GROMACS .gro file of C-alpha atoms in nm:
model
  347
    1UNK     CA    1   5.168   1.246   1.707
    2UNK     CA    2   5.352   1.311   1.380
    3UNK     CA    3   5.187   1.439   1.063
    4UNK     CA    4   5.192   1.101   0.891
    5UNK     CA    5   5.015   0.929   1.180
    6UNK     CA    6   4.750   1.202   1.199
    7UNK     CA    7   4.689   1.184   0.825
    8UNK     CA    8   4.653   0.806   0.848
    9UNK     CA    9   4.391   0.836   1.125
   10UNK     CA   10   4.196   1.098   0.930
   11UNK     CA   11   4.203   0.877   0.622
   12UNK     CA   12   4.081   0.578   0.823
   13UNK     CA   13   3.792   0.781   0.966
   14UNK     CA   14   3.697   0.902   0.618
   15UNK     CA   15   3.702   0.549   0.481
   16UNK     CA   16   3.487   0.425   0.769
   17UNK     CA   17   3.235   0.705   0.718
   18UNK     CA   18   3.228   0.637   0.344
   19UNK     CA   19   3.165   0.267   0.399
   20UNK     CA   20   2.879   0.344   0.640
   21UNK     CA   21   2.720   0.583   0.390
   22UNK     CA   22   2.754   0.331   0.110
   23UNK     CA   23   2.603   0.056   0.327
   24UNK     CA   24   2.307   0.278   0.415
   25UNK     CA   25   2.260   0.374   0.050
   26UNK     CA   26   2.276   0.010  -0.061
   27UNK     CA   27   2.021  -0.097   0.201
   28UNK     CA   28   1.787   0.185   0.102
   29UNK     CA   29   1.802   0.135  -0.273
   30UNK     CA   30   1.759  -0.236  -0.209
   31UNK     CA   31   1.396  -0.184  -0.106
   32UNK     CA   32   1.321  -0.091  -0.467
   33UNK     CA   33   1.430  -0.434  -0.585
   34UNK     CA   34   1.343  -0.785  -0.475
   35UNK     CA   35   1.412  -0.868  -0.113
   36UNK     CA   36   1.594  -1.169   0.027
   37UNK     CA   37   1.290  -1.396   0.061
   38UNK     CA   38   1.175  -1.640  -0.205
   39UNK     CA   39   0.798  -1.602  -0.236
   40UNK     CA   40   0.502  -1.821  -0.313
   41UNK     CA   41   0.159  -1.726  -0.450
   42UNK     CA   42  -0.167  -1.905  -0.371
   43UNK     CA   43  -0.520  -1.849  -0.497
   44UNK     CA   44  -0.772  -1.927  -0.224
   45UNK     CA   45  -1.135  -1.984  -0.316
   46UNK     CA   46  -1.412  -1.828  -0.112
   47UNK     CA   47  -1.647  -2.027   0.108
   48UNK     CA   48  -2.012  -2.089   0.039
   49UNK     CA   49  -2.134  -1.840   0.295
   50UNK     CA   50  -2.133  -1.484   0.172
   51UNK     CA   51  -1.937  -1.211   0.344
   52UNK     CA   52  -2.253  -1.019   0.440
   53UNK     CA   53  -2.375  -1.321   0.635
   54UNK     CA   54  -2.045  -1.334   0.819
   55UNK     CA   55  -2.065  -0.964   0.905
   56UNK     CA   56  -2.422  -1.007   1.032
   57UNK     CA   57  -2.315  -1.291   1.257
   58UNK     CA   58  -2.523  -1.557   1.082
   59UNK     CA   59  -2.225  -1.756   0.957
   60UNK     CA   60  -1.939  -1.872   1.178
   61UNK     CA   61  -1.587  -1.807   1.058
   62UNK     CA   62  -1.253  -1.950   1.156
   63UNK     CA   63  -1.085  -2.278   1.214
   64UNK     CA   64  -0.894  -2.269   0.886
   65UNK     CA   65  -1.211  -2.267   0.672
   66UNK     CA   66  -1.253  -2.089   0.340
   67UNK     CA   67  -1.250  -1.708   0.340
   68UNK     CA   68  -1.559  -1.496   0.266
   69UNK     CA   69  -1.403  -1.368  -0.059
   70UNK     CA   70  -1.153  -1.516  -0.309
   71UNK     CA   71  -0.797  -1.431  -0.209
   72UNK     CA   72  -0.459  -1.396  -0.373
   73UNK     CA   73  -0.207  -1.471  -0.097
   74UNK     CA   74   0.160  -1.391  -0.154
   75UNK     CA   75   0.408  -1.477   0.118
   76UNK     CA   76   0.768  -1.571   0.190
   77UNK     CA   77   0.829  -1.942   0.140
   78UNK     CA   78   1.077  -1.994   0.422
   79UNK     CA   79   0.949  -2.050   0.772
   80UNK     CA   80   0.902  -1.764   1.014
   81UNK     CA   81   0.649  -1.518   1.146
   82UNK     CA   82   0.566  -1.226   0.918
   83UNK     CA   83   0.347  -0.913   0.937
   84UNK     CA   84   0.035  -0.909   0.719
   85UNK     CA   85  -0.072  -0.652   0.459
   86UNK     CA   86  -0.432  -0.659   0.333
   87UNK     CA   87  -0.440  -0.498  -0.013
   88UNK     CA   88  -0.768  -0.382  -0.171
   89UNK     CA   89  -0.788  -0.354  -0.550
   90UNK     CA   90  -0.907  -0.053  -0.748
   91UNK     CA   91  -1.244   0.000  -0.915
   92UNK     CA   92  -1.342  -0.289  -1.144
   93UNK     CA   93  -0.985  -0.420  -1.129
   94UNK     CA   94  -0.873  -0.776  -1.055
   95UNK     CA   95  -0.656  -0.848  -0.753
   96UNK     CA   96  -0.422  -1.036  -0.988
   97UNK     CA   97  -0.336  -0.710  -1.167
   98UNK     CA   98  -0.104  -0.628  -0.876
   99UNK     CA   99   0.075  -0.963  -0.849
  100UNK     CA  100   0.421  -0.822  -0.928
  101UNK     CA  101   0.376  -0.554  -0.661
  102UNK     CA  102   0.270  -0.820  -0.410
  103UNK     CA  103   0.575  -1.034  -0.485
  104UNK     CA  104   0.798  -0.731  -0.434
  105UNK     CA  105   0.651  -0.654  -0.091
  106UNK     CA  106   0.639  -1.020   0.017
  107UNK     CA  107   1.006  -1.071  -0.075
  108UNK     CA  108   1.093  -0.819   0.196
  109UNK     CA  109   0.922  -1.025   0.466
  110UNK     CA  110   0.546  -0.963   0.453
  111UNK     CA  111   0.238  -1.175   0.388
  112UNK     CA  112   0.015  -0.994   0.137
  113UNK     CA  113  -0.354  -1.088   0.134
  114UNK     CA  114  -0.553  -0.946  -0.158
  115UNK     CA  115  -0.926  -1.022  -0.169
  116UNK     CA  116  -1.133  -0.994  -0.487
  117UNK     CA  117  -1.404  -0.779  -0.335
  118UNK     CA  118  -1.650  -0.790  -0.626
  119UNK     CA  119  -1.689  -0.855  -0.997
  120UNK     CA  120  -1.932  -0.573  -1.073
  121UNK     CA  121  -2.008  -0.280  -0.846
  122UNK     CA  122  -2.199   0.046  -0.852
  123UNK     CA  123  -2.100   0.377  -0.695
  124UNK     CA  124  -2.180   0.278  -0.335
  125UNK     CA  125  -1.876   0.127  -0.160
  126UNK     CA  126  -2.060   0.004   0.151
  127UNK     CA  127  -2.063  -0.354   0.028
  128UNK     CA  128  -1.688  -0.344  -0.041
  129UNK     CA  129  -1.619  -0.204   0.306
  130UNK     CA  130  -1.820  -0.485   0.467
  131UNK     CA  131  -1.656  -0.749   0.246
  132UNK     CA  132  -1.307  -0.625   0.332
  133UNK     CA  133  -1.400  -0.622   0.700
  134UNK     CA  134  -1.525  -0.981   0.673
  135UNK     CA  135  -1.192  -1.086   0.527
  136UNK     CA  136  -1.009  -0.920   0.817
  137UNK     CA  137  -1.242  -1.095   1.063
  138UNK     CA  138  -1.154  -1.422   0.891
  139UNK     CA  139  -0.784  -1.344   0.935
  140UNK     CA  140  -0.843  -1.277   1.303
  141UNK     CA  141  -1.016  -1.612   1.338
  142UNK     CA  142  -0.701  -1.795   1.231
  143UNK     CA  143  -0.816  -1.890   0.884
  144UNK     CA  144  -0.503  -1.766   0.707
  145UNK     CA  145  -0.255  -2.001   0.871
  146UNK     CA  146  -0.376  -2.308   0.683
  147UNK     CA  147  -0.336  -2.127   0.349
  148UNK     CA  148   0.035  -2.052   0.395
  149UNK     CA  149   0.345  -2.267   0.334
  150UNK     CA  150   0.461  -2.496   0.617
  151UNK     CA  151   0.617  -2.310   0.910
  152UNK     CA  152   0.506  -1.968   0.777
  153UNK     CA  153   0.301  -1.790   1.042
  154UNK     CA  154   0.107  -1.464   1.004
  155UNK     CA  155   0.164  -1.213   1.284
  156UNK     CA  156  -0.192  -1.096   1.344
  157UNK     CA  157  -0.074  -0.834   1.592
  158UNK     CA  158   0.081  -0.654   1.292
  159UNK     CA  159  -0.189  -0.622   1.027
  160UNK     CA  160  -0.173  -0.322   0.792
  161UNK     CA  161  -0.429  -0.216   0.532
  162UNK     CA  162  -0.348  -0.089   0.187
  163UNK     CA  163  -0.547  -0.019  -0.126
  164UNK     CA  164  -0.534   0.143  -0.467
  165UNK     CA  165  -0.778   0.399  -0.609
  166UNK     CA  166  -1.126   0.312  -0.480
  167UNK     CA  167  -0.958   0.041  -0.274
  168UNK     CA  168  -0.761   0.318  -0.104
  169UNK     CA  169  -1.090   0.482  -0.009
  170UNK     CA  170  -1.213   0.148   0.132
  171UNK     CA  171  -0.889   0.111   0.328
  172UNK     CA  172  -0.947   0.454   0.482
  173UNK     CA  173  -1.306   0.359   0.566
  174UNK     CA  174  -1.185   0.053   0.757
  175UNK     CA  175  -0.917   0.253   0.938
  176UNK     CA  176  -1.179   0.514   1.031
  177UNK     CA  177  -1.415   0.251   1.176
  178UNK     CA  178  -1.692   0.286   0.919
  179UNK     CA  179  -1.747  -0.075   1.017
  180UNK     CA  180  -1.595  -0.251   1.315
  181UNK     CA  181  -1.317  -0.501   1.264
  182UNK     CA  182  -1.184  -0.741   1.523
  183UNK     CA  183  -0.811  -0.662   1.520
  184UNK     CA  184  -0.603  -0.343   1.548
  185UNK     CA  185  -0.457  -0.177   1.239
  186UNK     CA  186  -0.082  -0.127   1.246
  187UNK     CA  187  -0.057   0.112   0.948
  188UNK     CA  188  -0.236   0.235   0.637
  189UNK     CA  189  -0.088   0.276   0.287
  190UNK     CA  190  -0.319   0.435   0.029
  191UNK     CA  191  -0.198   0.424  -0.332
  192UNK     CA  192  -0.352   0.708  -0.536
  193UNK     CA  193  -0.680   0.691  -0.338
  194UNK     CA  194  -0.997   0.833  -0.496
  195UNK     CA  195  -1.321   0.938  -0.324
  196UNK     CA  196  -1.549   0.979  -0.626
  197UNK     CA  197  -1.571   1.188  -0.943
  198UNK     CA  198  -1.501   1.528  -0.791
  199UNK     CA  199  -1.590   1.770  -0.512
  200UNK     CA  200  -1.960   1.727  -0.445
  201UNK     CA  201  -1.955   1.399  -0.637
  202UNK     CA  202  -1.813   1.167  -0.373
  203UNK     CA  203  -1.925   0.806  -0.384
  204UNK     CA  204  -2.109   0.689  -0.072
  205UNK     CA  205  -2.008   0.672   0.199
  206UNK     CA  206  -1.789   0.984   0.162
  207UNK     CA  207  -1.452   0.976   0.334
  208UNK     CA  208  -1.315   1.326   0.278
  209UNK     CA  209  -1.457   1.596   0.503
  210UNK     CA  210  -1.260   1.895   0.366
  211UNK     CA  211  -1.136   1.974   0.714
  212UNK     CA  212  -0.763   1.955   0.786
  213UNK     CA  213  -0.645   1.673   1.013
  214UNK     CA  214  -0.999   1.535   1.039
  215UNK     CA  215  -0.907   1.178   0.940
  216UNK     CA  216  -0.792   1.033   1.269
  217UNK     CA  217  -0.729   0.667   1.210
  218UNK     CA  218  -0.817   0.390   1.451
  219UNK     CA  219  -0.556   0.362   1.725
  220UNK     CA  220  -0.371   0.664   1.582
  221UNK     CA  221  -0.234   0.439   1.307
  222UNK     CA  222   0.020   0.608   1.076
  223UNK     CA  223  -0.076   0.673   0.714
  224UNK     CA  224   0.125   0.686   0.394
  225UNK     CA  225  -0.045   0.840   0.089
  226UNK     CA  226   0.121   0.773  -0.247
  227UNK     CA  227   0.006   0.986  -0.538
  228UNK     CA  228   0.063   1.016  -0.913
  229UNK     CA  229   0.131   1.332  -1.107
  230UNK     CA  230  -0.065   1.216  -1.413
  231UNK     CA  231  -0.364   1.068  -1.230
  232UNK     CA  232  -0.539   1.406  -1.220
  233UNK     CA  233  -0.502   1.451  -1.598
  234UNK     CA  234  -0.745   1.296  -1.849
  235UNK     CA  235  -0.628   1.036  -2.098
  236UNK     CA  236  -0.809   1.220  -2.377
  237UNK     CA  237  -1.069   1.493  -2.439
  238UNK     CA  238  -1.362   1.253  -2.397
  239UNK     CA  239  -1.240   1.079  -2.082
  240UNK     CA  240  -1.246   1.201  -1.722
  241UNK     CA  241  -0.928   1.183  -1.514
  242UNK     CA  242  -0.890   0.861  -1.318
  243UNK     CA  243  -0.798   1.046  -0.996
  244UNK     CA  244  -0.978   1.382  -1.016
  245UNK     CA  245  -0.856   1.683  -0.822
  246UNK     CA  246  -1.052   1.748  -0.508
  247UNK     CA  247  -1.102   1.379  -0.427
  248UNK     CA  248  -0.752   1.238  -0.475
  249UNK     CA  249  -0.423   1.182  -0.293
  250UNK     CA  250  -0.353   1.545  -0.198
  251UNK     CA  251  -0.693   1.581  -0.033
  252UNK     CA  252  -0.655   1.257   0.163
  253UNK     CA  253  -0.313   1.362   0.289
  254UNK     CA  254  -0.431   1.712   0.384
  255UNK     CA  255  -0.694   1.556   0.608
  256UNK     CA  256  -0.472   1.289   0.767
  257UNK     CA  257  -0.379   1.347   1.127
  258UNK     CA  258  -0.013   1.287   1.212
  259UNK     CA  259   0.181   1.070   1.179
  260UNK     CA  260   0.151   1.073   0.801
  261UNK     CA  261   0.355   1.113   0.486
  262UNK     CA  262   0.281   1.198   0.123
  263UNK     CA  263   0.490   1.096  -0.179
  264UNK     CA  264   0.397   1.178  -0.538
  265UNK     CA  265   0.555   1.026  -0.851
  266UNK     CA  266   0.553   1.319  -1.095
  267UNK     CA  267   0.563   1.140  -1.429
  268UNK     CA  268   0.342   0.836  -1.368
  269UNK     CA  269  -0.028   0.762  -1.390
  270UNK     CA  270  -0.305   0.608  -1.190
  271UNK     CA  271  -0.254   0.244  -1.295
  272UNK     CA  272   0.122   0.246  -1.351
  273UNK     CA  273   0.194   0.034  -1.042
  274UNK     CA  274   0.004  -0.262  -1.188
  275UNK     CA  275   0.158  -0.565  -1.360
  276UNK     CA  276   0.333  -0.524  -1.692
  277UNK     CA  277   0.066  -0.747  -1.846
  278UNK     CA  278  -0.296  -0.713  -1.730
  279UNK     CA  279  -0.503  -0.953  -1.943
  280UNK     CA  280  -0.864  -0.938  -2.052
  281UNK     CA  281  -1.096  -0.648  -2.119
  282UNK     CA  282  -1.044  -0.506  -1.772
  283UNK     CA  283  -0.671  -0.528  -1.817
  284UNK     CA  284  -0.691  -0.339  -2.145
  285UNK     CA  285  -0.897  -0.068  -1.976
  286UNK     CA  286  -0.623  -0.008  -1.718
  287UNK     CA  287  -0.412   0.123  -2.008
  288UNK     CA  288  -0.683   0.273  -2.226
  289UNK     CA  289  -0.871   0.481  -1.969
  290UNK     CA  290  -0.601   0.626  -1.744
  291UNK     CA  291  -0.311   0.843  -1.853
  292UNK     CA  292   0.023   0.663  -1.822
  293UNK     CA  293   0.388   0.748  -1.788
  294UNK     CA  294   0.495   0.452  -2.001
  295UNK     CA  295   0.676   0.150  -1.861
  296UNK     CA  296   0.524   0.038  -1.532
  297UNK     CA  297   0.830  -0.118  -1.369
  298UNK     CA  298   0.982   0.203  -1.220
  299UNK     CA  299   0.652   0.310  -1.064
  300UNK     CA  300   0.588  -0.040  -0.933
  301UNK     CA  301   0.936  -0.053  -0.776
  302UNK     CA  302   0.878   0.289  -0.622
  303UNK     CA  303   0.542   0.196  -0.470
  304UNK     CA  304   0.671  -0.139  -0.344
  305UNK     CA  305   0.986   0.012  -0.196
  306UNK     CA  306   0.803   0.301  -0.032
  307UNK     CA  307   0.553   0.059   0.121
  308UNK     CA  308   0.833  -0.159   0.256
  309UNK     CA  309   1.023   0.137   0.404
  310UNK     CA  310   0.707   0.271   0.569
  311UNK     CA  311   0.597  -0.065   0.709
  312UNK     CA  312   0.947  -0.147   0.831
  313UNK     CA  313   0.935   0.178   1.028
  314UNK     CA  314   0.589   0.152   1.177
  315UNK     CA  315   0.529  -0.221   1.194
  316UNK     CA  316   0.877  -0.362   1.247
  317UNK     CA  317   1.029  -0.071   1.442
  318UNK     CA  318   1.312  -0.023   1.190
  319UNK     CA  319   1.321   0.350   1.098
  320UNK     CA  320   1.642   0.362   0.895
  321UNK     CA  321   1.491   0.307   0.550
  322UNK     CA  322   1.216   0.564   0.589
  323UNK     CA  323   1.455   0.815   0.741
  324UNK     CA  324   1.686   0.773   0.444
  325UNK     CA  325   1.397   0.821   0.199
  326UNK     CA  326   1.310   1.142   0.378
  327UNK     CA  327   1.668   1.266   0.367
  328UNK     CA  328   1.759   1.147   0.014
  329UNK     CA  329   1.443   1.143  -0.203
  330UNK     CA  330   1.656   1.172  -0.518
  331UNK     CA  331   1.767   0.809  -0.475
  332UNK     CA  332   1.425   0.658  -0.552
  333UNK     CA  333   1.358   0.515  -0.902
  334UNK     CA  334   1.112   0.792  -1.002
  335UNK     CA  335   1.111   1.171  -0.984
  336UNK     CA  336   0.899   1.281  -0.689
  337UNK     CA  337   0.718   1.614  -0.710
  338UNK     CA  338   0.597   1.596  -0.348
  339UNK     CA  339   0.778   1.464  -0.042
  340UNK     CA  340   0.590   1.558   0.274
  341UNK     CA  341   0.626   1.422   0.626
  342UNK     CA  342   0.419   1.517   0.930
  343UNK     CA  343   0.530   1.514   1.293
  344UNK     CA  344   0.595   1.171   1.434
  345UNK     CA  345   0.786   1.012   1.150
  346UNK     CA  346   1.126   1.099   1.291
  347UNK     CA  347   1.264   0.871   1.559
   0.00000   0.00000   0.00000
């Protein structure tokens, strides 16, 4: 083999390797933008029977009837079978405040079901846990299918639970069997979860035990905990932090049994993954009460992309995106101060 031929082969190999790297990078960064699916959004009204009656067995569910709580359902429009993500809103928030995040996730091939768990609530989250469980029971009964576009089918063997702030706590409660639900949980994604006002001030029922690896999720489901660097800081001298230290993302991750991962956006706050516009008094409070990093779009793209990468790995059996995030965290749209993975996330 002469020198020119050898050089040509080396060049060809280098070009092939470069193209593979660029393809992997493009696929990874693509999760932080809209996916290939056009999406549709539907508001589904609740039925007459209350969720507590359903949980107590006094009201039948199923058969395509109305759900026990109002729902915001975001799904791909084109026909096919898609995994389901149940997303639980934060304290005193509206499910509609996350509509842009839902569209992002749905565009990558997921059906997102977001119940409005309550209008007003006190410190006890037991009612929210039971209401969320009733919604999942309704999913299991087949009620969701009639609320989706034609030829779109929910894959009820692949149901994940997610939630923000207090909704993240409720998601953990469901995954830890604080109340029984009728279908397995494929994965859990908690977005800046909060378990009360501080150590010793947990809202009932408490989730954190302050023992490492004590949170063993139902069926050994994997957990992703997404945190914010500004959530633990107060907005002003007269306001408490929205995600106080001792009851926030770091504590949840420390107690998660493997497999689990922990990602923290350094320069963003507790509500920065919400919509650009959150109307009404409650919407104004999402900006006035919690410290913010400014524009919400980068944080929302980060949360949506991280969720997609994690769910593709654990629900769809496609590890490439999550592996790339682990290897190249600098490619995400925010600066991450924490990137932690526990055993089991490598293939």
